[in-house]
Amino acid sequence: MPRPGFVLEVDRSTPPTLFWHGERFRLEKLPVGSRVVYAPEPEKALDDPRAAIRHALHNPQGESEPLPALLRPGMKLTIAFDDVSLPLPPMQRPDIRQMVIEEVLDLAAAAGVDDVQLIAALALHRRMHDFELRHALGDRVYDAFAPTGLLTQHDAEDPDGMLHIGLTDKGEDVEINKRAATSDLIVYVNINLVAMDGGHKSVATGLAAYKSLRHHHNVKTMQHSRSFMDQHKSELHSSNWRMGRVLAASGVKVFQIETTLNNDTFPDQFGFLQKREWEWTARDRAAFVTVSKTLARTPARLARSIFHGIKAPHAMTSVQAGEVEAVHRITTENVYRQQLVAVEGQTDVLTMGLPYISPYNVNSVMNPILVMCLGLGYFFNLYKGRPLVREGGVLILSHPTPWEFHPVHHPSYIDFFEEVLADTTDPVEIEKTYEERFATDPWYIHLYRTSHAYHGVHPFYMWYWGAHALQHLGAVIVVGGDPKSVRRLGFKPASTLRDALEMAEDVVGRDPSITHIHTPPLLMADVT
Amino acid sequence: MKALVYERSVPKYAAAKLAALWSSATAARVGPLHLADIDEPQLPGEGWRRVRPRLAGICGSDLATIDGTSSRYFEPIVSFPFVPGHEVVGELDDGTRVVVEPVLKCATRGTACAQCSAGRTNLCERIAFGHLSPGLQTGFCADTGGGWGTTLVAHDSQLHRVPDDLSDEAAVMVEPTACAVHAARFVTTDDVAVIGAGTLGLCTVAALRGRRVVVAAKHPEQRAFARELGARVVAPGELDRAVRTATSSFVAGGQLTGGVPTVVDCVGSEASLAQALNIVAPGGTIVLVGMPGRLTVDLTSLWHREVGLVGAYAYTADDFGTAFDLVRSARLDRLVSALYPLERFREAVDHAAAAGSRGAVKIAFDLRKEKRR
């Protein structure tokens, strides 16, 4: 039985706490009385994931027939799957997508379905590299579909490849991938790493165009999602659910397959990252020292490539299939079971160490905008109930925040950082003044469609992701970050955690309550 | 009289050129510029007057001269020793304040040429001839003195009376502003990019008010000025990126496939000209305002994209008139960041050479308290 999450109160005997710091670590001595929130231990994996998948496909949730009953000769079948942004880090082979899609294809073949296409549902993310597709789908699927052009990647800017389905009752455009929309059945294969993933968001976002996405990927939606990890309090989800229902009403049929993972995030040699510091064995301490000393002597670029080579031993804890909303209800419960940690009361100062990876820099560079997004967008929003940090409180991040960008993956990020953030960091102003120009820039569209670039509007979404935190917080301080980058983000740089805590006192007063969220592995605070 | 004097000395040029790699102050220390007590310049003839400089600016061309990096092209059209300083507000013996229009055209030399007859005095064909020693401008001629001394001589045709309501700081900005006004006359398109955000770049931005100007400024003070002076897009980093996003251009190699129809290069270096070629639209024009030298630049795109390259040198009397108005309306006196006495010329030169990074724009000498002898 895995142990649940835990909130430690730091006392004099507490060993230093591990902070992620990009491709490095920091051991920090938190003040006595601080709290540290630890994730639950990894849930037990399914004994036979393939059998569980087969069971789910034959025993659907909600108003859905079993998958074999939905398959027939002559039909048009589209299998859409989550892109490279999931899971984090990428998982060891076989990837969940491979296992699920192989089972679906076996059933399709048995039913005589011969019009099958696979689509990477990447919305406005970058196109996946071939090696990433091969990793996600496995050799058998990749070799069967890629050479014949039946493995495609969603292109939200293909004028002939999108179909406008209609409007929601709030006037939101619903426009999705034409191949998927005109299929007799869409099978969507999800990996639900966090509670935000899945549900109607899969098709309504993953296969959508800017025209649709702008209705929920905007500042207002983000500022009214408390948090976007809690579907019932998330405007982001409300909009996606409205769109999903329009799709269903128009006859677009979706068979949803959702999977959950345990938070077994790092392989053995990094096992200390999964443990609570006072439980480190001599071997863990030796591993930490070895890894830290090696990284200290390793050039940043090499360290990055070492970390991006890590494949997580994530294992499947559940799989459910069938009607979208019924499936997602179970999935969400399973995600919460793995990640929720009860935390009593908010804190004045929240600290977090940011790792080397976010959903948008897999095999890439964690640029400053992604640092902001990971800290203020993702980790800040890993709450249910109330934010872990009180309104007007201080968020302290630890990350080197280098002024560095991947020129192929993030070209519009560079311009966003250089031009937009130099002018203003106010999300409302940014949206009003700059979004449309970037979103419709033909060069960015060209790079998104033909290269491996995130869409021109994507850095805006990253900034909006943090809009709720920006509105809520009194200050953001970055420990050990490049001062120039940190200031460009509108935050304050500090060289040490002690300096940062002193700076925080200027905002929240003396002797503040301090809470450290010890992640990854991922956790979600259920704040009462 | 007290003056900074620039002498012909090949070893000192070489030393200055080498020292400039370290700092302009060092170049000023070892180079051919020195503070001296010299005789006042003689009035060359009728129509000439003594001018007592009050403020005299330090210009990019002055810095190139001090650093020994200016082109040998100038050798036949200057005369040694000379007192530098061509951005000058001074006063006549009767106390009238004047700005000197420094071009030593036919009217100052007793000659006549077709260009001057047509009013294009900046293109005078006689700048090395007539009764004056060679010298394209006051500040580069052995006979006239220059603004970096307590006295110079200037011809009536060079003098522009300063209105009483204009401060010395505003008046000293008239000459560089006139350069910008003249350059702006070459711009016939609404969209234009300006390379450089020093004095000349910022004045050019001001002169192009009403057009859609993109400019890159590395330093926060420059960015603030550029915005206030009317630039539509002020990029903190690379101008190429700013122009690309402003024009939604594509990129092939480092070259924008589109770009802006006009680029005004206020720097005049290899890098700035190469950048201008990267961002100018096919069929567009590059206006070279910053003083160039001997440059190595790949001109293939100039040929392939039918780009025009035109120089914009100095000004005419009309440009000076417009410059007075622009200095007043755009409050360009605020670009004067620091004043130095002649004795501290090395510091002044060093400050001017690093003006941007030190939050400054125009550095000038203040001669209002200098004794005449």
Coordinates of C-alpha atoms in Angstrom, one line a residue, chain A:
Chain A
M1 CA 0.0 0.0 0.0
P2 CA 1.7 3.2 -1.1
R3 CA 2.0 6.0 1.5
P4 CA -0.2 9.0 0.9
G5 CA 1.2 12.5 0.5
F6 CA 2.7 14.2 3.5
V7 CA 3.2 17.6 5.0
L8 CA 6.3 17.9 7.0
E9 CA 6.9 20.7 9.5
V10 CA 10.6 21.5 9.5
D11 CA 12.4 21.4 12.8
R12 CA 16.0 21.6 13.8
S13 CA 16.7 18.0 13.0
T14 CA 15.2 18.1 9.5
P15 CA 17.8 17.6 6.8
P16 CA 18.2 20.1 4.0
T17 CA 15.4 20.0 1.4
L18 CA 16.1 19.2 -2.2
F19 CA 15.1 21.9 -4.6
W20 CA 15.1 21.3 -8.3
H21 CA 17.1 24.0 -10.2
G22 CA 16.8 23.3 -13.9
E23 CA 19.4 20.7 -14.7
R24 CA 20.9 21.1 -11.2
F25 CA 19.8 20.7 -7.6
R26 CA 20.0 22.9 -4.6
L27 CA 19.9 21.6 -1.0
E28 CA 18.3 24.3 1.1
K29 CA 17.9 24.6 4.8
L30 CA 14.3 25.9 5.2
P31 CA 13.6 27.9 8.4
V32 CA 12.2 26.0 11.3
G33 CA 8.4 25.9 11.2
S34 CA 8.3 25.8 7.3
R35 CA 6.2 23.1 5.8
V36 CA 7.2 20.8 3.0
V37 CA 4.5 19.1 0.9
Y38 CA 5.6 15.7 -0.4
A39 CA 3.8 13.7 -3.1
P40 CA 2.1 10.4 -2.4
E41 CA 4.2 7.4 -3.2
P42 CA 3.5 5.8 -6.6
E43 CA 0.3 3.9 -6.9
K44 CA 0.5 0.3 -7.7
A45 CA 0.7 -0.4 -11.4
L46 CA -1.8 -2.5 -13.3
D47 CA -0.5 -6.1 -13.4
D48 CA -1.4 -6.6 -17.1
P49 CA -1.9 -3.2 -18.8
R50 CA -2.7 -4.8 -22.2
A51 CA -5.4 -6.9 -20.6
A52 CA -6.8 -3.9 -18.8
I53 CA -6.9 -2.0 -22.1
R54 CA -8.7 -4.8 -23.8
H55 CA -11.2 -4.9 -21.0
A56 CA -11.8 -1.2 -21.2
L57 CA -12.4 -1.3 -24.9
H58 CA -15.0 -4.1 -24.5
N59 CA -16.6 -2.7 -21.4
P60 CA -17.1 1.0 -22.1
Q61 CA -18.3 3.7 -19.7
G62 CA -21.4 5.7 -20.1
E63 CA -23.7 5.6 -23.1
S64 CA -21.3 3.9 -25.5
E65 CA -21.2 0.6 -27.2
P66 CA -18.0 -1.5 -26.9
L67 CA -15.4 -0.5 -29.4
P68 CA -15.8 -3.7 -31.5
A69 CA -19.4 -2.9 -32.0
L70 CA -18.5 0.5 -33.4
L71 CA -16.2 -0.9 -36.0
R72 CA -17.4 -2.1 -39.4
P73 CA -16.0 -2.6 -42.9
G74 CA -16.0 0.5 -45.1
M75 CA -16.0 3.0 -42.2
K76 CA -13.7 5.9 -41.8
L77 CA -11.7 5.6 -38.5
T78 CA -9.4 8.2 -37.1
I79 CA -7.2 7.5 -34.1
A80 CA -6.0 10.7 -32.4
F81 CA -3.4 10.6 -29.7
D82 CA -1.7 13.1 -27.3
D83 CA 1.5 14.6 -28.5
V84 CA 5.0 14.9 -27.1
S85 CA 3.9 17.2 -24.3
L86 CA 2.8 14.0 -22.4
P87 CA 3.9 12.3 -20.3
L88 CA 6.7 14.1 -18.5
P89 CA 9.4 12.9 -18.6
P90 CA 8.7 10.7 -21.7
M91 CA 8.1 7.2 -20.5
Q92 CA 10.1 4.1 -21.0
R93 CA 9.0 1.9 -23.8
P94 CA 6.4 0.7 -24.5
D95 CA 4.6 4.0 -24.3
I96 CA 1.0 3.9 -23.2
R97 CA -0.1 5.2 -26.6
Q98 CA 1.6 2.3 -28.3
M99 CA -0.1 -0.2 -26.2
V100 CA -3.6 1.3 -26.6
I101 CA -3.3 2.0 -30.3
E102 CA -2.0 -1.5 -31.0
E103 CA -5.1 -2.9 -29.3
V104 CA -7.4 -0.6 -31.2
L105 CA -5.8 -1.5 -34.5
D106 CA -6.1 -5.2 -33.8
L107 CA -9.8 -4.7 -33.2
A108 CA -10.1 -2.5 -36.4
A109 CA -8.3 -5.1 -38.4
A110 CA -10.6 -7.8 -37.1
A111 CA -13.6 -5.8 -38.0
G112 CA -12.3 -5.2 -41.6
V113 CA -11.8 -1.5 -41.2
D114 CA -9.4 -0.4 -44.0
D115 CA -9.6 3.4 -43.8
V116 CA -7.6 4.2 -40.7
Q117 CA -5.6 7.3 -40.1
L118 CA -3.5 8.3 -37.0
I119 CA -3.3 12.0 -36.1
A120 CA -1.0 13.5 -33.5
A121 CA -3.4 15.9 -31.7
L122 CA -0.9 18.7 -31.2
A123 CA -3.2 21.7 -31.5
L124 CA -0.8 24.6 -31.8
H125 CA 2.2 22.7 -30.4
R126 CA 5.2 21.9 -32.5
R127 CA 5.1 18.9 -34.9
M128 CA 6.7 15.9 -33.4
H129 CA 10.1 14.7 -34.7
D130 CA 10.1 11.2 -36.3
F131 CA 12.0 9.7 -33.4
E132 CA 9.4 11.1 -31.0
L133 CA 6.6 9.6 -33.0
R134 CA 8.4 6.3 -33.2
H135 CA 8.9 6.3 -29.4
A136 CA 5.2 7.1 -28.7
L137 CA 3.7 4.7 -31.2
G138 CA 6.3 1.9 -31.2
D139 CA 8.0 0.5 -34.3
R140 CA 5.2 -1.7 -35.5
V141 CA 2.6 1.1 -35.7
Y142 CA 5.1 3.7 -36.9
D143 CA 6.4 1.5 -39.7
A144 CA 2.9 0.5 -40.8
F145 CA 1.5 4.0 -41.0
A146 CA 4.2 6.6 -41.4
P147 CA 5.6 5.5 -44.8
T148 CA 2.1 5.4 -46.4
G149 CA 1.2 8.9 -45.1
L150 CA -1.5 7.6 -42.8
L151 CA 0.3 8.8 -39.8
T152 CA -0.2 12.6 -39.8
Q153 CA 0.1 15.5 -37.4
H154 CA -2.7 17.9 -36.9
D155 CA -2.3 21.1 -38.9
A156 CA -4.5 23.8 -37.5
E157 CA -3.4 26.2 -40.2
D158 CA -4.3 23.9 -43.2
P159 CA -7.1 25.8 -44.9
D160 CA -8.4 22.6 -46.5
G161 CA -7.8 20.5 -43.5
M162 CA -10.2 22.2 -41.0
L163 CA -13.9 22.1 -40.6
H164 CA -16.1 24.6 -38.9
I165 CA -18.7 22.7 -37.0
G166 CA -20.7 25.4 -35.4
L167 CA -21.0 27.7 -32.4
T168 CA -21.6 27.0 -28.7
D169 CA -24.4 28.8 -26.9
K170 CA -21.8 31.4 -25.8
G171 CA -20.9 32.1 -29.4
E172 CA -17.6 30.1 -29.4
D173 CA -16.4 28.8 -32.7
V174 CA -16.0 25.0 -32.9
E175 CA -13.6 24.2 -35.7
I176 CA -11.6 20.9 -35.7
N177 CA -9.5 18.7 -38.0
K178 CA -11.6 17.9 -41.1
R179 CA -10.4 14.3 -41.3
A180 CA -11.4 13.7 -37.7
A181 CA -14.7 15.6 -38.0
T182 CA -15.7 13.7 -41.1
S183 CA -14.8 10.3 -39.7
D184 CA -17.4 7.8 -38.7
L185 CA -15.5 7.4 -35.4
I186 CA -12.7 9.2 -33.6
V187 CA -10.8 7.1 -31.1
Y188 CA -8.9 9.5 -28.9
V189 CA -6.0 8.1 -26.9
N190 CA -5.2 10.1 -23.8
I191 CA -2.4 10.2 -21.3
N192 CA -3.8 11.9 -18.2
L193 CA -0.7 13.1 -16.3
V194 CA -2.5 15.9 -14.5
A195 CA -6.2 16.6 -13.8
M196 CA -6.3 19.2 -16.5
D197 CA -5.8 16.6 -19.3
G198 CA -8.5 14.7 -21.1
G199 CA -12.3 15.0 -21.3
H200 CA -13.7 17.1 -24.0
K201 CA -10.5 19.1 -23.9
S202 CA -8.9 16.2 -25.9
V203 CA -10.7 16.7 -29.2
A204 CA -12.0 20.3 -28.7
T205 CA -8.4 21.5 -28.0
G206 CA -6.1 18.9 -29.4
L207 CA -7.6 18.9 -32.9
A208 CA -8.7 22.5 -32.9
A209 CA -7.7 25.7 -34.7
Y210 CA -6.7 29.1 -33.3
K211 CA -10.2 30.3 -34.2
S212 CA -11.6 27.9 -31.5
L213 CA -8.7 27.9 -29.1
R214 CA -8.8 31.7 -28.6
H215 CA -12.2 31.3 -26.9
H216 CA -10.7 29.5 -23.9
H217 CA -6.9 30.1 -24.2
N218 CA -7.2 33.7 -23.1
V219 CA -6.6 35.9 -20.1
K220 CA -10.2 36.1 -18.9
T221 CA -10.6 32.3 -18.9
M222 CA -7.4 31.8 -17.0
Q223 CA -8.1 34.4 -14.4
H224 CA -11.5 32.7 -13.8
S225 CA -10.2 29.2 -13.5
R226 CA -9.6 28.4 -9.8
S227 CA -7.7 26.3 -10.8
F228 CA -7.6 24.8 -14.3
M229 CA -6.6 21.6 -12.6
D230 CA -10.1 21.5 -11.0
Q231 CA -12.5 20.9 -13.8
H232 CA -15.5 22.1 -11.9
K233 CA -14.0 25.5 -11.2
S234 CA -12.2 25.9 -14.5
E235 CA -13.5 28.2 -17.2
L236 CA -11.0 26.6 -19.5
H237 CA -12.9 23.3 -19.0
S238 CA -16.4 24.8 -19.2
S239 CA -15.6 26.2 -22.6
N240 CA -14.2 22.9 -23.8
W241 CA -17.2 21.0 -22.5
R242 CA -19.5 23.4 -24.3
M243 CA -17.5 22.7 -27.5
G244 CA -17.5 19.0 -26.9
R245 CA -21.2 19.0 -26.6
V246 CA -21.5 20.9 -29.9
L247 CA -19.3 18.3 -31.5
A248 CA -21.5 15.5 -30.2
A249 CA -24.7 17.2 -31.2
S250 CA -23.3 17.6 -34.7
G251 CA -22.7 13.9 -35.0
V252 CA -19.0 13.8 -34.4
K253 CA -18.6 10.5 -32.6
V254 CA -15.8 10.1 -30.1
F255 CA -14.7 7.0 -28.4
Q256 CA -12.5 8.3 -25.6
I257 CA -9.7 6.2 -24.0
E258 CA -8.1 7.7 -21.0
T259 CA -5.2 6.3 -19.0
T260 CA -3.7 7.4 -15.8
L261 CA -0.1 6.9 -14.6
N262 CA 1.5 6.6 -11.3
N263 CA 4.1 9.2 -10.3
D264 CA 7.1 6.8 -10.5
T265 CA 8.9 9.6 -12.3
F266 CA 12.6 8.8 -12.3
P267 CA 14.7 5.7 -12.9
D268 CA 16.8 4.0 -10.2
Q269 CA 19.9 6.1 -10.5
F270 CA 17.8 9.2 -9.7
G271 CA 15.8 7.3 -7.1
F272 CA 16.7 9.9 -4.4
L273 CA 14.4 12.4 -6.3
Q274 CA 11.4 10.3 -5.4
K275 CA 12.2 10.1 -1.7
R276 CA 11.8 12.3 1.4
E277 CA 15.3 13.5 2.4
W278 CA 15.3 12.1 5.9
E279 CA 14.7 8.7 4.4
W280 CA 17.7 8.8 2.0
T281 CA 19.8 5.8 2.4
A282 CA 23.6 5.9 2.2
R283 CA 23.2 4.9 -1.4
D284 CA 20.8 7.7 -2.1
R285 CA 23.2 10.2 -0.5
A286 CA 26.1 8.9 -2.5
A287 CA 24.0 9.0 -5.7
F288 CA 23.0 12.6 -4.9
V289 CA 26.6 13.7 -4.3
T290 CA 27.8 11.9 -7.5
V291 CA 25.0 13.3 -9.6
S292 CA 25.4 16.9 -8.2
K293 CA 29.2 16.9 -8.5
T294 CA 29.1 15.5 -12.0
L295 CA 26.4 18.0 -13.1
A296 CA 28.5 20.9 -11.6
R297 CA 31.3 20.0 -13.9
T298 CA 29.1 19.3 -16.9
P299 CA 28.5 22.1 -19.5
A300 CA 24.8 23.2 -19.5
R301 CA 24.1 21.9 -22.9
L302 CA 25.4 18.4 -22.1
A303 CA 23.6 18.4 -18.8
R304 CA 20.4 19.2 -20.7
S305 CA 20.9 16.4 -23.1
I306 CA 21.6 14.0 -20.2
F307 CA 18.3 15.0 -18.5
H308 CA 16.3 14.9 -21.7
G309 CA 17.5 11.4 -22.2
I310 CA 15.8 10.2 -19.0
K311 CA 12.8 8.0 -19.6
A312 CA 10.4 7.7 -16.8
P313 CA 9.4 4.3 -15.4
H314 CA 5.8 5.6 -15.2
A315 CA 3.3 2.8 -15.1
M316 CA -0.4 2.7 -16.0
T317 CA -2.7 2.7 -13.0
S318 CA -6.0 2.7 -14.8
V319 CA -7.6 2.8 -18.3
Q320 CA -11.2 3.6 -19.1
A321 CA -12.9 4.0 -22.4
G322 CA -16.2 5.0 -23.9
E323 CA -18.3 8.1 -23.6
V324 CA -16.2 11.2 -23.0
E325 CA -17.7 12.6 -19.8
A326 CA -18.3 9.3 -18.1
V327 CA -14.7 8.2 -18.8
H328 CA -13.3 11.5 -17.6
R329 CA -15.1 11.4 -14.3
I330 CA -13.3 8.1 -13.4
T331 CA -10.0 9.3 -14.8
T332 CA -10.1 12.5 -12.7
E333 CA -10.8 10.4 -9.5
N334 CA -7.8 8.2 -10.3
V335 CA -5.5 11.2 -11.0
Y336 CA -6.6 12.8 -7.7
R337 CA -6.0 9.5 -5.9
Q338 CA -2.4 9.5 -7.0
Q339 CA -1.7 13.2 -6.6
L340 CA -3.9 14.9 -4.0
V341 CA -2.3 15.9 -0.7
A342 CA -4.4 17.5 2.0
V343 CA -2.8 20.7 3.2
E344 CA -4.3 22.7 6.0
G345 CA -4.4 26.5 5.3
Q346 CA -2.6 28.8 2.9
T347 CA 0.9 30.1 3.2
D348 CA 2.5 33.5 3.0
V349 CA 5.4 32.3 1.0
L350 CA 5.4 29.4 -1.4
T351 CA 8.7 28.0 -2.6
M352 CA 9.3 25.6 -5.5
G353 CA 12.2 24.2 -7.4
L354 CA 11.6 24.1 -11.1
P355 CA 13.0 21.1 -13.0
Y356 CA 14.5 21.0 -16.5
I357 CA 11.3 20.0 -18.3
S358 CA 7.8 21.4 -18.9
P359 CA 5.2 20.2 -21.4
Y360 CA 6.6 22.5 -24.1
N361 CA 10.4 21.9 -24.0
V362 CA 10.6 18.1 -24.4
N363 CA 14.0 17.6 -26.2
S364 CA 14.3 21.3 -26.1
V365 CA 15.3 24.4 -24.1
M366 CA 13.5 25.6 -21.0
N367 CA 13.4 29.2 -22.0
P368 CA 12.4 32.0 -19.6
I369 CA 8.8 32.1 -20.8
L370 CA 8.4 28.4 -20.0
V371 CA 10.0 29.0 -16.6
M372 CA 7.2 31.5 -15.9
C373 CA 4.6 29.1 -17.3
L374 CA 5.8 26.1 -15.3
G375 CA 6.0 28.0 -12.1
L376 CA 3.1 30.4 -12.3
G377 CA 1.0 28.4 -14.7
Y378 CA 1.4 24.7 -13.8
F379 CA 2.8 24.4 -10.4
F380 CA 0.9 27.3 -8.9
N381 CA -2.3 25.8 -10.2
L382 CA -1.7 22.4 -8.8
Y383 CA -4.3 23.1 -6.1
K384 CA -7.9 22.2 -5.3
G385 CA -9.9 24.5 -3.1
R386 CA -7.7 27.5 -2.6
P387 CA -4.2 28.4 -3.9
L388 CA -1.5 27.1 -1.6
V389 CA -0.2 30.6 -1.3
R390 CA -2.5 33.3 0.0
E391 CA -3.6 36.3 -2.0
G392 CA -0.8 38.9 -1.9
G393 CA 1.7 36.2 -0.9
V394 CA 5.1 35.6 -2.5
L395 CA 6.2 32.8 -4.8
I396 CA 9.8 31.9 -4.8
L397 CA 11.1 29.9 -7.7
S398 CA 14.4 28.2 -8.1
H399 CA 15.7 28.0 -11.7
P400 CA 18.7 29.3 -13.6
T401 CA 16.3 31.0 -16.1
P402 CA 18.9 31.4 -18.8
W403 CA 18.3 33.9 -21.6
E404 CA 18.2 31.0 -24.1
F405 CA 15.7 29.8 -26.7
H406 CA 15.5 26.9 -29.1
P407 CA 15.5 28.6 -32.4
V408 CA 13.6 25.9 -34.3
H409 CA 11.1 25.0 -31.6
H410 CA 10.4 28.5 -30.2
P411 CA 10.9 31.2 -32.8
S412 CA 7.9 33.3 -31.8
Y413 CA 8.9 33.0 -28.1
I414 CA 12.1 34.9 -28.9
D415 CA 10.2 37.7 -30.4
F416 CA 7.7 37.6 -27.6
F417 CA 10.5 37.9 -25.1
E418 CA 12.4 40.5 -27.0
E419 CA 9.6 42.7 -28.1
V420 CA 6.4 42.1 -26.1
L421 CA 7.9 41.6 -22.6
A422 CA 10.2 44.5 -23.1
D423 CA 7.1 46.6 -23.4
T424 CA 4.7 45.1 -20.8
T425 CA 4.2 42.0 -18.7
D426 CA 0.5 42.7 -18.2
P427 CA -1.4 39.7 -19.7
V428 CA -4.4 41.9 -20.6
E429 CA -2.3 44.5 -22.3
I430 CA -0.3 41.8 -24.1
E431 CA -3.4 40.1 -25.3
K432 CA -5.0 43.3 -26.6
T433 CA -1.9 44.8 -28.2
Y434 CA 0.1 41.9 -29.6
E435 CA -1.8 38.6 -29.8
E436 CA -3.4 38.9 -33.2
R437 CA -0.3 40.0 -35.0
F438 CA 1.7 37.1 -33.7
A439 CA -1.2 34.6 -34.2
T440 CA -1.6 35.6 -37.9
D441 CA 2.0 36.2 -38.8
P442 CA 2.6 34.1 -42.0
W443 CA 6.2 33.3 -41.1
Y444 CA 5.3 31.7 -37.8
I445 CA 2.4 29.9 -39.6
H446 CA 4.9 28.6 -42.2
L447 CA 7.3 27.4 -39.5
Y448 CA 4.5 25.7 -37.5
R449 CA 3.3 23.9 -40.6
T450 CA 6.5 22.9 -42.2
S451 CA 9.2 22.9 -39.5
H452 CA 8.9 22.0 -35.8
A453 CA 7.9 25.3 -34.4
Y454 CA 5.3 26.1 -31.9
H455 CA 2.6 28.3 -33.3
G456 CA 3.1 32.1 -33.3
V457 CA 0.5 32.6 -30.6
H458 CA 1.8 29.9 -28.3
P459 CA 4.1 32.1 -26.1
F460 CA 1.0 34.2 -25.4
Y461 CA -0.8 31.1 -24.1
M462 CA 2.1 30.4 -21.9
W463 CA 1.9 33.9 -20.4
Y464 CA -1.9 33.6 -20.0
W465 CA -1.4 30.3 -18.1
G466 CA 0.2 32.4 -15.4
A467 CA -2.3 35.2 -15.4
H468 CA -4.2 33.9 -12.4
A469 CA -1.0 33.7 -10.4
L470 CA 0.1 37.1 -11.6
Q471 CA -3.2 38.5 -10.4
H472 CA -3.0 36.6 -7.1
L473 CA 0.6 37.1 -6.0
G474 CA 2.2 40.0 -4.3
A475 CA 5.7 39.2 -5.7
V476 CA 7.6 36.6 -7.6
I477 CA 11.3 36.0 -6.8
V478 CA 13.6 33.7 -8.7
V479 CA 16.6 32.2 -6.9
G480 CA 19.7 31.7 -8.9
G481 CA 18.2 33.0 -12.1
D482 CA 19.9 35.1 -14.8
P483 CA 19.0 38.6 -13.4
K484 CA 18.4 40.0 -16.9
S485 CA 16.0 37.3 -17.8
V486 CA 14.3 37.4 -14.5
R487 CA 13.7 41.1 -14.7
R488 CA 12.4 40.9 -18.2
L489 CA 9.8 38.5 -16.8
G490 CA 8.9 41.2 -14.4
F491 CA 10.2 39.2 -11.4
K492 CA 12.9 39.8 -8.8
P493 CA 16.2 38.0 -8.9
A494 CA 17.8 36.7 -5.7
S495 CA 21.2 34.9 -5.4
T496 CA 20.2 32.7 -2.5
L497 CA 17.0 31.4 -0.8
R498 CA 17.9 33.3 2.3
D499 CA 18.0 36.6 0.3
A500 CA 14.8 35.7 -1.4
L501 CA 13.1 35.1 2.0
E502 CA 14.3 38.4 3.2
M503 CA 13.0 40.1 0.1
A504 CA 9.7 38.3 0.6
E505 CA 9.4 39.9 4.1
D506 CA 9.1 43.3 2.4
V507 CA 5.9 42.1 0.9
V508 CA 4.3 39.8 3.4
G509 CA 5.8 41.1 6.7
R510 CA 8.1 39.5 9.2
D511 CA 8.2 35.8 10.1
P512 CA 6.0 34.7 7.3
S513 CA 4.6 31.1 7.0
I514 CA 6.6 29.2 4.4
T515 CA 5.6 26.2 2.4
H516 CA 7.7 24.3 -0.1
I517 CA 6.0 22.1 -2.7
H518 CA 8.4 19.2 -3.3
T519 CA 7.7 18.4 -6.9
P520 CA 8.3 16.6 -9.2
P521 CA 7.1 13.9 -8.7
L522 CA 3.8 15.7 -9.3
L523 CA 1.3 16.4 -6.5
M524 CA -1.7 18.5 -6.2
A525 CA -2.5 20.3 -2.9
D526 CA -6.0 20.0 -1.6
V527 CA -6.0 23.2 0.5
T528 CA -8.6 23.5 3.2

